Amino acid sequence: MATFNAKSFEKKLKTLDPSQTGIQTLSLWILHHKHHAKIITSVWTDLISQVPKPERKLALFYLANDVVQNGKRKAKDLVDMFGKAFMDSISLL
């Protein structure tokens, strides 16, 4: 997989395909780059506060949920950070 770049990740979030396959694919990419958890959750939080369409926000929440569900054992730090970001952003939905 490619190296991590915050701008590239932001673009991936903005163009996220809201299908199950699209969400799972990006979730796996995020889990692969779990060592960048702080940047990942920061970019996700910033973007979710800027997205005007509720269906796009929902797709981003689905993505966060998939990351949390699939990262429980292998990416605890990322899961903890996403959990906090998720709770901080739930009012935006």
PDB file of C-alpha atoms in Angstrom:
ATOM      1  CA  MET A   1       0.000   0.000   0.000  1.00  0.00           C
ATOM      2  CA  ALA A   2       1.042   3.578  -0.544  1.00  0.00           C
ATOM      3  CA  THR A   3       2.718   5.730   2.070  1.00  0.00           C
ATOM      4  CA  PHE A   4       0.574   7.936   4.292  1.00  0.00           C
ATOM      5  CA  ASN A   5      -0.143  11.532   3.315  1.00  0.00           C
ATOM      6  CA  ALA A   6      -2.751  13.677   5.116  1.00  0.00           C
ATOM      7  CA  LYS A   7      -3.883  15.450   1.927  1.00  0.00           C
ATOM      8  CA  SER A   8      -4.254  12.150   0.125  1.00  0.00           C
ATOM      9  CA  PHE A   9      -6.282  10.782   3.035  1.00  0.00           C
ATOM     10  CA  GLU A  10      -8.524  13.856   3.011  1.00  0.00           C
ATOM     11  CA  LYS A  11      -9.155  13.308  -0.701  1.00  0.00           C
ATOM     12  CA  LYS A  12     -10.014   9.658  -0.011  1.00  0.00           C
ATOM     13  CA  LEU A  13     -12.550  10.789   2.590  1.00  0.00           C
ATOM     14  CA  LYS A  14     -14.071  13.389   0.272  1.00  0.00           C
ATOM     15  CA  THR A  15     -14.490  10.843  -2.511  1.00  0.00           C
ATOM     16  CA  LEU A  16     -15.557   7.954  -0.273  1.00  0.00           C
ATOM     17  CA  ASP A  17     -17.938   5.591  -2.037  1.00  0.00           C
ATOM     18  CA  PRO A  18     -20.709   5.086   0.553  1.00  0.00           C
ATOM     19  CA  SER A  19     -21.201   1.452  -0.473  1.00  0.00           C
ATOM     20  CA  GLN A  20     -20.185  -1.367   1.851  1.00  0.00           C
ATOM     21  CA  THR A  21     -17.215  -2.152  -0.393  1.00  0.00           C
ATOM     22  CA  GLY A  22     -16.076   1.480  -0.496  1.00  0.00           C
ATOM     23  CA  ILE A  23     -16.277   1.832   3.275  1.00  0.00           C
ATOM     24  CA  GLN A  24     -14.512  -1.465   3.938  1.00  0.00           C
ATOM     25  CA  THR A  25     -11.745  -0.657   1.461  1.00  0.00           C
ATOM     26  CA  LEU A  26     -10.963   2.706   3.056  1.00  0.00           C
ATOM     27  CA  SER A  27     -11.294   1.194   6.525  1.00  0.00           C
ATOM     28  CA  LEU A  28      -8.613  -1.375   5.675  1.00  0.00           C
ATOM     29  CA  TRP A  29      -6.396   1.404   4.322  1.00  0.00           C
ATOM     30  CA  ILE A  30      -6.838   3.341   7.580  1.00  0.00           C
ATOM     31  CA  LEU A  31      -6.046   0.269   9.668  1.00  0.00           C
ATOM     32  CA  HIS A  32      -2.924  -0.302   7.585  1.00  0.00           C
ATOM     33  CA  HIS A  33      -1.832   3.252   8.469  1.00  0.00           C
ATOM     34  CA  LYS A  34      -2.820   2.953  12.149  1.00  0.00           C
ATOM     35  CA  HIS A  35       0.466   4.505  13.278  1.00  0.00           C
ATOM     36  CA  HIS A  36      -0.851   7.839  11.976  1.00  0.00           C
ATOM     37  CA  ALA A  37      -3.917   7.654  14.241  1.00  0.00           C
ATOM     38  CA  LYS A  38      -3.685  11.226  15.483  1.00  0.00           C
ATOM     39  CA  ILE A  39      -3.584  12.686  11.957  1.00  0.00           C
ATOM     40  CA  ILE A  40      -6.258  10.288  10.681  1.00  0.00           C
ATOM     41  CA  THR A  41      -8.737  11.182  13.412  1.00  0.00           C
ATOM     42  CA  SER A  42      -7.940  14.884  13.119  1.00  0.00           C
ATOM     43  CA  VAL A  43      -8.578  14.920   9.349  1.00  0.00           C
ATOM     44  CA  TRP A  44     -11.775  12.859   9.820  1.00  0.00           C
ATOM     45  CA  THR A  45     -13.045  15.223  12.549  1.00  0.00           C
ATOM     46  CA  ASP A  46     -12.241  18.346  10.527  1.00  0.00           C
ATOM     47  CA  LEU A  47     -13.935  16.989   7.423  1.00  0.00           C
ATOM     48  CA  ILE A  48     -17.069  15.762   9.162  1.00  0.00           C
ATOM     49  CA  SER A  49     -17.618  19.237  10.605  1.00  0.00           C
ATOM     50  CA  GLN A  50     -17.367  20.770   7.098  1.00  0.00           C
ATOM     51  CA  VAL A  51     -19.521  18.338   5.109  1.00  0.00           C
ATOM     52  CA  PRO A  52     -22.956  19.898   4.497  1.00  0.00           C
ATOM     53  CA  LYS A  53     -24.838  16.796   3.298  1.00  0.00           C
ATOM     54  CA  PRO A  54     -26.184  14.460   5.999  1.00  0.00           C
ATOM     55  CA  GLU A  55     -25.733  11.386   3.780  1.00  0.00           C
ATOM     56  CA  ARG A  56     -21.996  12.172   3.387  1.00  0.00           C
ATOM     57  CA  LYS A  57     -21.657  12.603   7.155  1.00  0.00           C
ATOM     58  CA  LEU A  58     -23.415   9.293   7.667  1.00  0.00           C
ATOM     59  CA  ALA A  59     -20.959   7.586   5.299  1.00  0.00           C
ATOM     60  CA  LEU A  60     -18.073   9.017   7.344  1.00  0.00           C
ATOM     61  CA  PHE A  61     -19.663   7.682  10.540  1.00  0.00           C
ATOM     62  CA  TYR A  62     -20.104   4.281   8.898  1.00  0.00           C
ATOM     63  CA  LEU A  63     -16.413   4.400   8.026  1.00  0.00           C
ATOM     64  CA  ALA A  64     -15.438   5.245  11.611  1.00  0.00           C
ATOM     65  CA  ASN A  65     -17.650   2.421  12.867  1.00  0.00           C
ATOM     66  CA  ASP A  66     -15.996  -0.048  10.495  1.00  0.00           C
ATOM     67  CA  VAL A  67     -12.536   1.049  11.643  1.00  0.00           C
ATOM     68  CA  VAL A  68     -13.530   0.633  15.298  1.00  0.00           C
ATOM     69  CA  GLN A  69     -15.174  -2.759  14.756  1.00  0.00           C
ATOM     70  CA  ASN A  70     -12.278  -4.181  12.733  1.00  0.00           C
ATOM     71  CA  GLY A  71      -9.451  -2.564  14.667  1.00  0.00           C
ATOM     72  CA  LYS A  72     -10.359  -3.701  18.178  1.00  0.00           C
ATOM     73  CA  ARG A  73      -7.475  -6.144  18.511  1.00  0.00           C
ATOM     74  CA  LYS A  74      -4.846  -4.757  16.165  1.00  0.00           C
ATOM     75  CA  ALA A  75      -5.201  -0.986  16.399  1.00  0.00           C
ATOM     76  CA  LYS A  76      -6.245  -0.107  19.956  1.00  0.00           C
ATOM     77  CA  ASP A  77      -4.794   3.423  19.865  1.00  0.00           C
ATOM     78  CA  LEU A  78      -6.597   4.179  16.611  1.00  0.00           C
ATOM     79  CA  VAL A  79      -9.843   2.725  17.970  1.00  0.00           C
ATOM     80  CA  ASP A  80      -9.572   4.827  21.140  1.00  0.00           C
ATOM     81  CA  MET A  81      -8.932   8.001  19.143  1.00  0.00           C
ATOM     82  CA  PHE A  82     -11.766   7.275  16.714  1.00  0.00           C
ATOM     83  CA  GLY A  83     -14.066   6.554  19.661  1.00  0.00           C
ATOM     84  CA  LYS A  84     -13.352   9.992  21.100  1.00  0.00           C
ATOM     85  CA  ALA A  85     -13.669  11.690  17.704  1.00  0.00           C
ATOM     86  CA  PHE A  86     -16.913   9.793  17.088  1.00  0.00           C
ATOM     87  CA  MET A  87     -18.430  10.954  20.386  1.00  0.00           C
ATOM     88  CA  ASP A  88     -17.250  14.537  19.858  1.00  0.00           C
ATOM     89  CA  SER A  89     -18.814  14.614  16.372  1.00  0.00           C
ATOM     90  CA  ILE A  90     -22.097  12.771  16.921  1.00  0.00           C
ATOM     91  CA  SER A  91     -23.982  16.039  17.415  1.00  0.00           C
ATOM     92  CA  LEU A  92     -23.053  17.034  13.840  1.00  0.00           C
ATOM     93  CA  LEU A  93     -25.149  14.244  12.361  1.00  0.00           C
TER      94      LEU A  93
END
